[in-house]
Amino acid sequence: MNGTNPERVARVARNLIFNPKYLTRYLTTLPLYKKQPIDYELPWYSFAAIDILSQIINKNTVIFEYGGGGSTVFFAKLAKRVICVESSDAWADKIETVLDNQNITNVEILRHPFDFLDKKSFMQSNFLNCVENFEADIYVIDGYEEGIQLRPYCFERVEKKIKEGNIIVLDDSWRYDSIRNNNKAKMNLICQSVGPCRYGVTSTDVFYY
């Protein structure tokens, strides 16, 4: 999150004081261990959001996610089915290797690269638009960005097809005031805390429809 280094350190300390349950997980998944969330089979979200999703997801849940990783493995072990769209072949290969090594078969990975710096190209891309081919209970808005904020377009596309009872998860939600201020959700739960492989505090929002 934004701020000076002392401000960020203060946020971490304050968060852990009020949420000591995150302390052990935070200390054992720090970036200094040179591991990624996929190595821990965890989403790169706040621990607060991870705990909420652990309670929501069950063996009847279908999940569609823009951008995969540790979240894909995490979801696959809880849900009925996971559809993950990835823009990087190399990263998709990494995810598939982890899934194959554990004989996880309820994940479909779609590979749809696009030009990260060309908004027009993105709006026409299969990465953005392939969601129209799937129905899910939970839609995750994540994925790599470079220079241009792309997640708001993913959010808008999903919200156009959302059904009552569905959920949208938006990672790094502190970056997207436009989404927090303009959405059709019945409730928006801001899950702000430390998380795996992060030194600072982050937020992951859960939108209930």
PDB file of C-alpha atoms in Angstrom:
ATOM      1  CA  MET A   1       0.000   0.000   0.000  1.00  0.00           C
ATOM      2  CA  ASN A   2       1.045   3.612  -0.471  1.00  0.00           C
ATOM      3  CA  GLY A   3       3.088   5.554   2.084  1.00  0.00           C
ATOM      4  CA  THR A   4       6.628   5.993   3.359  1.00  0.00           C
ATOM      5  CA  ASN A   5       8.578   3.031   4.708  1.00  0.00           C
ATOM      6  CA  PRO A   6       8.029   4.100   8.351  1.00  0.00           C
ATOM      7  CA  GLU A   7       4.284   4.387   7.634  1.00  0.00           C
ATOM      8  CA  ARG A   8       4.241   0.917   6.108  1.00  0.00           C
ATOM      9  CA  VAL A   9       6.120  -0.579   9.064  1.00  0.00           C
ATOM     10  CA  ALA A  10       3.679   1.100  11.430  1.00  0.00           C
ATOM     11  CA  ARG A  11       0.739  -0.357   9.507  1.00  0.00           C
ATOM     12  CA  VAL A  12       2.212  -3.862   9.753  1.00  0.00           C
ATOM     13  CA  ALA A  13       2.864  -3.504  13.486  1.00  0.00           C
ATOM     14  CA  ARG A  14      -0.618  -2.139  14.111  1.00  0.00           C
ATOM     15  CA  ASN A  15      -2.248  -4.876  12.036  1.00  0.00           C
ATOM     16  CA  LEU A  16      -0.387  -7.634  13.865  1.00  0.00           C
ATOM     17  CA  ILE A  17      -1.131  -6.129  17.278  1.00  0.00           C
ATOM     18  CA  PHE A  18      -4.859  -6.157  16.553  1.00  0.00           C
ATOM     19  CA  ASN A  19      -4.692  -9.472  14.643  1.00  0.00           C
ATOM     20  CA  PRO A  20      -2.096 -11.656  16.386  1.00  0.00           C
ATOM     21  CA  LYS A  21      -3.573 -14.728  14.670  1.00  0.00           C
ATOM     22  CA  TYR A  22      -1.697 -13.681  11.499  1.00  0.00           C
ATOM     23  CA  LEU A  23       1.718 -13.395  13.162  1.00  0.00           C
ATOM     24  CA  THR A  24       2.981 -16.964  12.692  1.00  0.00           C
ATOM     25  CA  ARG A  25       1.752 -17.182   9.089  1.00  0.00           C
ATOM     26  CA  TYR A  26       3.250 -13.780   8.326  1.00  0.00           C
ATOM     27  CA  LEU A  27       6.671 -14.628   9.761  1.00  0.00           C
ATOM     28  CA  THR A  28       6.843 -18.035   8.045  1.00  0.00           C
ATOM     29  CA  THR A  29       5.935 -16.697   4.587  1.00  0.00           C
ATOM     30  CA  LEU A  30       8.067 -13.548   4.410  1.00  0.00           C
ATOM     31  CA  PRO A  31       9.690 -12.707   1.035  1.00  0.00           C
ATOM     32  CA  LEU A  32      13.159 -13.148   2.551  1.00  0.00           C
ATOM     33  CA  TYR A  33      12.690 -16.911   2.161  1.00  0.00           C
ATOM     34  CA  LYS A  34      12.749 -16.418  -1.641  1.00  0.00           C
ATOM     35  CA  LYS A  35       9.487 -18.281  -2.166  1.00  0.00           C
ATOM     36  CA  GLN A  36       6.328 -17.331  -4.007  1.00  0.00           C
ATOM     37  CA  PRO A  37       2.734 -17.789  -2.843  1.00  0.00           C
ATOM     38  CA  ILE A  38       2.402 -20.760  -5.217  1.00  0.00           C
ATOM     39  CA  ASP A  39       5.111 -22.521  -3.184  1.00  0.00           C
ATOM     40  CA  TYR A  40       2.837 -22.200  -0.146  1.00  0.00           C
ATOM     41  CA  GLU A  41      -0.294 -23.008  -2.192  1.00  0.00           C
ATOM     42  CA  LEU A  42      -1.807 -19.711  -1.076  1.00  0.00           C
ATOM     43  CA  PRO A  43      -3.313 -16.754  -2.917  1.00  0.00           C
ATOM     44  CA  TRP A  44      -1.247 -13.572  -2.904  1.00  0.00           C
ATOM     45  CA  TYR A  45      -4.074 -11.909  -0.971  1.00  0.00           C
ATOM     46  CA  SER A  46      -4.454 -10.607   2.543  1.00  0.00           C
ATOM     47  CA  PHE A  47      -4.706 -13.323   5.178  1.00  0.00           C
ATOM     48  CA  ALA A  48      -8.053 -11.791   6.132  1.00  0.00           C
ATOM     49  CA  ALA A  49      -9.408 -12.525   2.650  1.00  0.00           C
ATOM     50  CA  ILE A  50      -7.854 -16.010   2.567  1.00  0.00           C
ATOM     51  CA  ASP A  51      -9.649 -16.881   5.805  1.00  0.00           C
ATOM     52  CA  ILE A  52     -12.986 -15.560   4.512  1.00  0.00           C
ATOM     53  CA  LEU A  53     -12.688 -17.500   1.245  1.00  0.00           C
ATOM     54  CA  SER A  54     -11.769 -20.667   3.130  1.00  0.00           C
ATOM     55  CA  GLN A  55     -15.170 -20.448   4.813  1.00  0.00           C
ATOM     56  CA  ILE A  56     -17.154 -19.533   1.674  1.00  0.00           C
ATOM     57  CA  ILE A  57     -15.824 -22.076  -0.836  1.00  0.00           C
ATOM     58  CA  ASN A  58     -17.105 -25.635  -0.829  1.00  0.00           C
ATOM     59  CA  LYS A  59     -17.175 -28.685  -3.098  1.00  0.00           C
ATOM     60  CA  ASN A  60     -20.069 -27.237  -5.118  1.00  0.00           C
ATOM     61  CA  THR A  61     -18.307 -23.935  -5.858  1.00  0.00           C
ATOM     62  CA  VAL A  62     -17.172 -22.994  -9.363  1.00  0.00           C
ATOM     63  CA  ILE A  63     -14.518 -20.296  -9.551  1.00  0.00           C
ATOM     64  CA  PHE A  64     -13.367 -18.190 -12.493  1.00  0.00           C
ATOM     65  CA  GLU A  65     -10.159 -16.244 -11.990  1.00  0.00           C
ATOM     66  CA  TYR A  66      -8.391 -13.622 -14.044  1.00  0.00           C
ATOM     67  CA  GLY A  67      -4.772 -14.445 -13.247  1.00  0.00           C
ATOM     68  CA  GLY A  68      -3.677 -17.564 -11.405  1.00  0.00           C
ATOM     69  CA  GLY A  69      -0.916 -18.864  -9.185  1.00  0.00           C
ATOM     70  CA  GLY A  70      -1.038 -20.042  -5.596  1.00  0.00           C
ATOM     71  CA  SER A  71      -4.697 -19.061  -5.622  1.00  0.00           C
ATOM     72  CA  THR A  72      -5.395 -21.655  -8.333  1.00  0.00           C
ATOM     73  CA  VAL A  73      -3.975 -24.485  -6.232  1.00  0.00           C
ATOM     74  CA  PHE A  74      -5.678 -23.169  -3.100  1.00  0.00           C
ATOM     75  CA  PHE A  75      -9.072 -22.938  -4.825  1.00  0.00           C
ATOM     76  CA  ALA A  76      -8.719 -26.309  -6.547  1.00  0.00           C
ATOM     77  CA  LYS A  77      -8.429 -28.085  -3.201  1.00  0.00           C
ATOM     78  CA  LEU A  78     -11.612 -26.458  -1.909  1.00  0.00           C
ATOM     79  CA  ALA A  79     -13.868 -26.021  -4.937  1.00  0.00           C
ATOM     80  CA  LYS A  80     -15.646 -28.157  -7.511  1.00  0.00           C
ATOM     81  CA  ARG A  81     -14.004 -26.483 -10.501  1.00  0.00           C
ATOM     82  CA  VAL A  82     -11.583 -23.654 -11.256  1.00  0.00           C
ATOM     83  CA  ILE A  83     -11.264 -21.840 -14.575  1.00  0.00           C
ATOM     84  CA  CYS A  84      -8.115 -19.725 -14.725  1.00  0.00           C
ATOM     85  CA  VAL A  85      -7.213 -17.392 -17.581  1.00  0.00           C
ATOM     86  CA  GLU A  86      -3.512 -16.526 -17.869  1.00  0.00           C
ATOM     87  CA  SER A  87      -1.632 -14.082 -20.090  1.00  0.00           C
ATOM     88  CA  SER A  88       1.797 -15.684 -19.636  1.00  0.00           C
ATOM     89  CA  ASP A  89       2.630 -19.094 -21.098  1.00  0.00           C
ATOM     90  CA  ALA A  90       5.600 -19.462 -18.757  1.00  0.00           C
ATOM     91  CA  TRP A  91       3.479 -18.793 -15.679  1.00  0.00           C
ATOM     92  CA  ALA A  92       0.692 -21.055 -16.943  1.00  0.00           C
ATOM     93  CA  ASP A  93       3.303 -23.799 -17.337  1.00  0.00           C
ATOM     94  CA  LYS A  94       4.389 -23.239 -13.734  1.00  0.00           C
ATOM     95  CA  ILE A  95       0.834 -23.530 -12.441  1.00  0.00           C
ATOM     96  CA  GLU A  96       0.160 -26.659 -14.494  1.00  0.00           C
ATOM     97  CA  THR A  97       3.353 -28.293 -13.212  1.00  0.00           C
ATOM     98  CA  VAL A  98       2.280 -27.764  -9.597  1.00  0.00           C
ATOM     99  CA  LEU A  99      -1.198 -29.093 -10.349  1.00  0.00           C
ATOM    100  CA  ASP A 100       0.135 -32.119 -12.238  1.00  0.00           C
ATOM    101  CA  ASN A 101       2.559 -32.957  -9.438  1.00  0.00           C
ATOM    102  CA  GLN A 102      -0.398 -33.233  -7.077  1.00  0.00           C
ATOM    103  CA  ASN A 103      -2.731 -34.942  -9.556  1.00  0.00           C
ATOM    104  CA  ILE A 104      -5.192 -32.052  -9.351  1.00  0.00           C
ATOM    105  CA  THR A 105      -7.595 -32.375 -12.273  1.00  0.00           C
ATOM    106  CA  ASN A 106     -10.431 -29.912 -11.609  1.00  0.00           C
ATOM    107  CA  VAL A 107      -8.641 -26.884 -13.091  1.00  0.00           C
ATOM    108  CA  GLU A 108      -8.894 -25.542 -16.640  1.00  0.00           C
ATOM    109  CA  ILE A 109      -6.194 -23.067 -17.604  1.00  0.00           C
ATOM    110  CA  LEU A 110      -6.846 -20.783 -20.568  1.00  0.00           C
ATOM    111  CA  ARG A 111      -3.882 -19.092 -22.241  1.00  0.00           C
ATOM    112  CA  HIS A 112      -4.707 -15.696 -23.734  1.00  0.00           C
ATOM    113  CA  PRO A 113      -1.759 -13.284 -24.090  1.00  0.00           C
ATOM    114  CA  PHE A 114      -2.318  -9.608 -24.887  1.00  0.00           C
ATOM    115  CA  ASP A 115      -0.452  -6.304 -25.118  1.00  0.00           C
ATOM    116  CA  PHE A 116      -0.275  -4.923 -21.576  1.00  0.00           C
ATOM    117  CA  LEU A 117       0.343  -1.377 -22.811  1.00  0.00           C
ATOM    118  CA  ASP A 118      -2.464  -1.245 -25.375  1.00  0.00           C
ATOM    119  CA  LYS A 119      -5.886  -0.670 -23.829  1.00  0.00           C
ATOM    120  CA  LYS A 120      -7.680  -1.161 -27.148  1.00  0.00           C
ATOM    121  CA  SER A 121      -5.962  -4.507 -27.650  1.00  0.00           C
ATOM    122  CA  PHE A 122      -6.917  -5.566 -24.136  1.00  0.00           C
ATOM    123  CA  MET A 123     -10.577  -4.627 -24.592  1.00  0.00           C
ATOM    124  CA  GLN A 124     -10.714  -6.894 -27.640  1.00  0.00           C
ATOM    125  CA  SER A 125      -8.639  -9.678 -26.113  1.00  0.00           C
ATOM    126  CA  ASN A 126      -9.782 -13.198 -25.342  1.00  0.00           C
ATOM    127  CA  PHE A 127      -8.223 -12.724 -21.917  1.00  0.00           C
ATOM    128  CA  LEU A 128     -10.896 -10.185 -21.004  1.00  0.00           C
ATOM    129  CA  ASN A 129     -13.808 -11.593 -22.970  1.00  0.00           C
ATOM    130  CA  CYS A 130     -13.519 -15.347 -22.404  1.00  0.00           C
ATOM    131  CA  VAL A 131     -15.475 -14.996 -19.156  1.00  0.00           C
ATOM    132  CA  GLU A 132     -18.599 -14.845 -21.329  1.00  0.00           C
ATOM    133  CA  ASN A 133     -18.173 -18.582 -21.994  1.00  0.00           C
ATOM    134  CA  PHE A 134     -18.378 -19.579 -18.336  1.00  0.00           C
ATOM    135  CA  GLU A 135     -20.744 -19.434 -15.384  1.00  0.00           C
ATOM    136  CA  ALA A 136     -19.220 -19.349 -11.915  1.00  0.00           C
ATOM    137  CA  ASP A 137     -20.141 -18.715  -8.292  1.00  0.00           C
ATOM    138  CA  ILE A 138     -17.033 -16.688  -7.530  1.00  0.00           C
ATOM    139  CA  TYR A 139     -15.167 -14.443  -9.970  1.00  0.00           C
ATOM    140  CA  VAL A 140     -11.628 -13.376  -9.054  1.00  0.00           C
ATOM    141  CA  ILE A 141     -10.149 -10.170 -10.492  1.00  0.00           C
ATOM    142  CA  ASP A 142      -6.372 -10.438 -10.303  1.00  0.00           C
ATOM    143  CA  GLY A 143      -3.606 -10.810 -12.874  1.00  0.00           C
ATOM    144  CA  TYR A 144      -0.579  -8.880 -14.027  1.00  0.00           C
ATOM    145  CA  GLU A 145      -0.744  -5.180 -14.875  1.00  0.00           C
ATOM    146  CA  GLU A 146       1.889  -2.937 -16.433  1.00  0.00           C
ATOM    147  CA  GLY A 147       1.365   0.789 -16.806  1.00  0.00           C
ATOM    148  CA  ILE A 148      -2.402   0.620 -17.344  1.00  0.00           C
ATOM    149  CA  GLN A 149      -4.973  -0.437 -14.767  1.00  0.00           C
ATOM    150  CA  LEU A 150      -6.759  -3.370 -16.379  1.00  0.00           C
ATOM    151  CA  ARG A 151      -8.614  -4.920 -13.465  1.00  0.00           C
ATOM    152  CA  PRO A 152     -11.422  -2.330 -13.526  1.00  0.00           C
ATOM    153  CA  TYR A 153     -12.310  -3.533 -17.047  1.00  0.00           C
ATOM    154  CA  CYS A 154     -12.370  -7.133 -15.845  1.00  0.00           C
ATOM    155  CA  PHE A 155     -14.577  -6.103 -12.939  1.00  0.00           C
ATOM    156  CA  GLU A 156     -16.955  -4.239 -15.245  1.00  0.00           C
ATOM    157  CA  ARG A 157     -17.174  -7.194 -17.617  1.00  0.00           C
ATOM    158  CA  VAL A 158     -17.963  -9.630 -14.805  1.00  0.00           C
ATOM    159  CA  GLU A 159     -20.472  -7.337 -13.129  1.00  0.00           C
ATOM    160  CA  LYS A 160     -22.494  -7.173 -16.349  1.00  0.00           C
ATOM    161  CA  LYS A 161     -23.185 -10.910 -16.091  1.00  0.00           C
ATOM    162  CA  ILE A 162     -23.259 -11.321 -12.327  1.00  0.00           C
ATOM    163  CA  LYS A 163     -26.158 -13.206 -10.749  1.00  0.00           C
ATOM    164  CA  GLU A 164     -27.715 -12.999  -7.323  1.00  0.00           C
ATOM    165  CA  GLY A 165     -25.649 -14.940  -4.834  1.00  0.00           C
ATOM    166  CA  ASN A 166     -22.418 -14.559  -6.839  1.00  0.00           C
ATOM    167  CA  ILE A 167     -19.231 -13.075  -5.396  1.00  0.00           C
ATOM    168  CA  ILE A 168     -16.439 -11.005  -6.934  1.00  0.00           C
ATOM    169  CA  VAL A 169     -12.997 -10.990  -5.308  1.00  0.00           C
ATOM    170  CA  LEU A 170     -10.743  -8.045  -6.153  1.00  0.00           C
ATOM    171  CA  ASP A 171      -7.108  -8.293  -5.111  1.00  0.00           C
ATOM    172  CA  ASP A 172      -4.974  -5.233  -4.276  1.00  0.00           C
ATOM    173  CA  SER A 173      -8.270  -3.404  -3.946  1.00  0.00           C
ATOM    174  CA  TRP A 174      -6.655  -0.357  -2.326  1.00  0.00           C
ATOM    175  CA  ARG A 175      -5.532   0.643  -5.832  1.00  0.00           C
ATOM    176  CA  TYR A 176      -9.061   0.855  -7.231  1.00  0.00           C
ATOM    177  CA  ASP A 177     -11.155   3.545  -5.573  1.00  0.00           C
ATOM    178  CA  SER A 178     -13.273   3.706  -8.730  1.00  0.00           C
ATOM    179  CA  ILE A 179     -14.481   0.145  -8.127  1.00  0.00           C
ATOM    180  CA  ARG A 180     -15.118   0.643  -4.424  1.00  0.00           C
ATOM    181  CA  ASN A 181     -17.132   3.768  -5.154  1.00  0.00           C
ATOM    182  CA  ASN A 182     -19.016   2.446  -8.189  1.00  0.00           C
ATOM    183  CA  ASN A 183     -20.331  -1.105  -7.996  1.00  0.00           C
ATOM    184  CA  LYS A 184     -23.682  -2.895  -7.775  1.00  0.00           C
ATOM    185  CA  ALA A 185     -22.827  -5.191  -4.882  1.00  0.00           C
ATOM    186  CA  LYS A 186     -25.159  -5.601  -1.927  1.00  0.00           C
ATOM    187  CA  MET A 187     -22.140  -5.561   0.367  1.00  0.00           C
ATOM    188  CA  ASN A 188     -18.410  -4.991   0.007  1.00  0.00           C
ATOM    189  CA  LEU A 189     -16.176  -6.572   2.631  1.00  0.00           C
ATOM    190  CA  ILE A 190     -12.738  -4.912   2.761  1.00  0.00           C
ATOM    191  CA  CYS A 191     -10.266  -7.549   3.975  1.00  0.00           C
ATOM    192  CA  GLN A 192      -7.160  -5.603   4.988  1.00  0.00           C
ATOM    193  CA  SER A 193      -4.211  -7.316   6.649  1.00  0.00           C
ATOM    194  CA  VAL A 194      -0.732  -8.677   6.110  1.00  0.00           C
ATOM    195  CA  GLY A 195      -0.441 -11.563   3.655  1.00  0.00           C
ATOM    196  CA  PRO A 196       1.950 -14.239   2.389  1.00  0.00           C
ATOM    197  CA  CYS A 197       5.157 -13.135   0.652  1.00  0.00           C
ATOM    198  CA  ARG A 198       4.517  -9.466   1.470  1.00  0.00           C
ATOM    199  CA  TYR A 199       6.313  -7.186   3.895  1.00  0.00           C
ATOM    200  CA  GLY A 200       3.410  -4.760   4.103  1.00  0.00           C
ATOM    201  CA  VAL A 201      -0.332  -4.613   4.616  1.00  0.00           C
ATOM    202  CA  THR A 202      -2.621  -5.111   1.631  1.00  0.00           C
ATOM    203  CA  SER A 203      -6.350  -5.340   0.996  1.00  0.00           C
ATOM    204  CA  THR A 204      -8.505  -7.798  -0.908  1.00  0.00           C
ATOM    205  CA  ASP A 205     -12.178  -6.899  -1.328  1.00  0.00           C
ATOM    206  CA  VAL A 206     -15.035  -9.406  -1.413  1.00  0.00           C
ATOM    207  CA  PHE A 207     -18.177  -8.126  -3.165  1.00  0.00           C
ATOM    208  CA  TYR A 208     -21.449  -9.932  -2.387  1.00  0.00           C
ATOM    209  CA  TYR A 209     -24.312  -9.770  -4.925  1.00  0.00           C
TER     210      TYR A 209
END
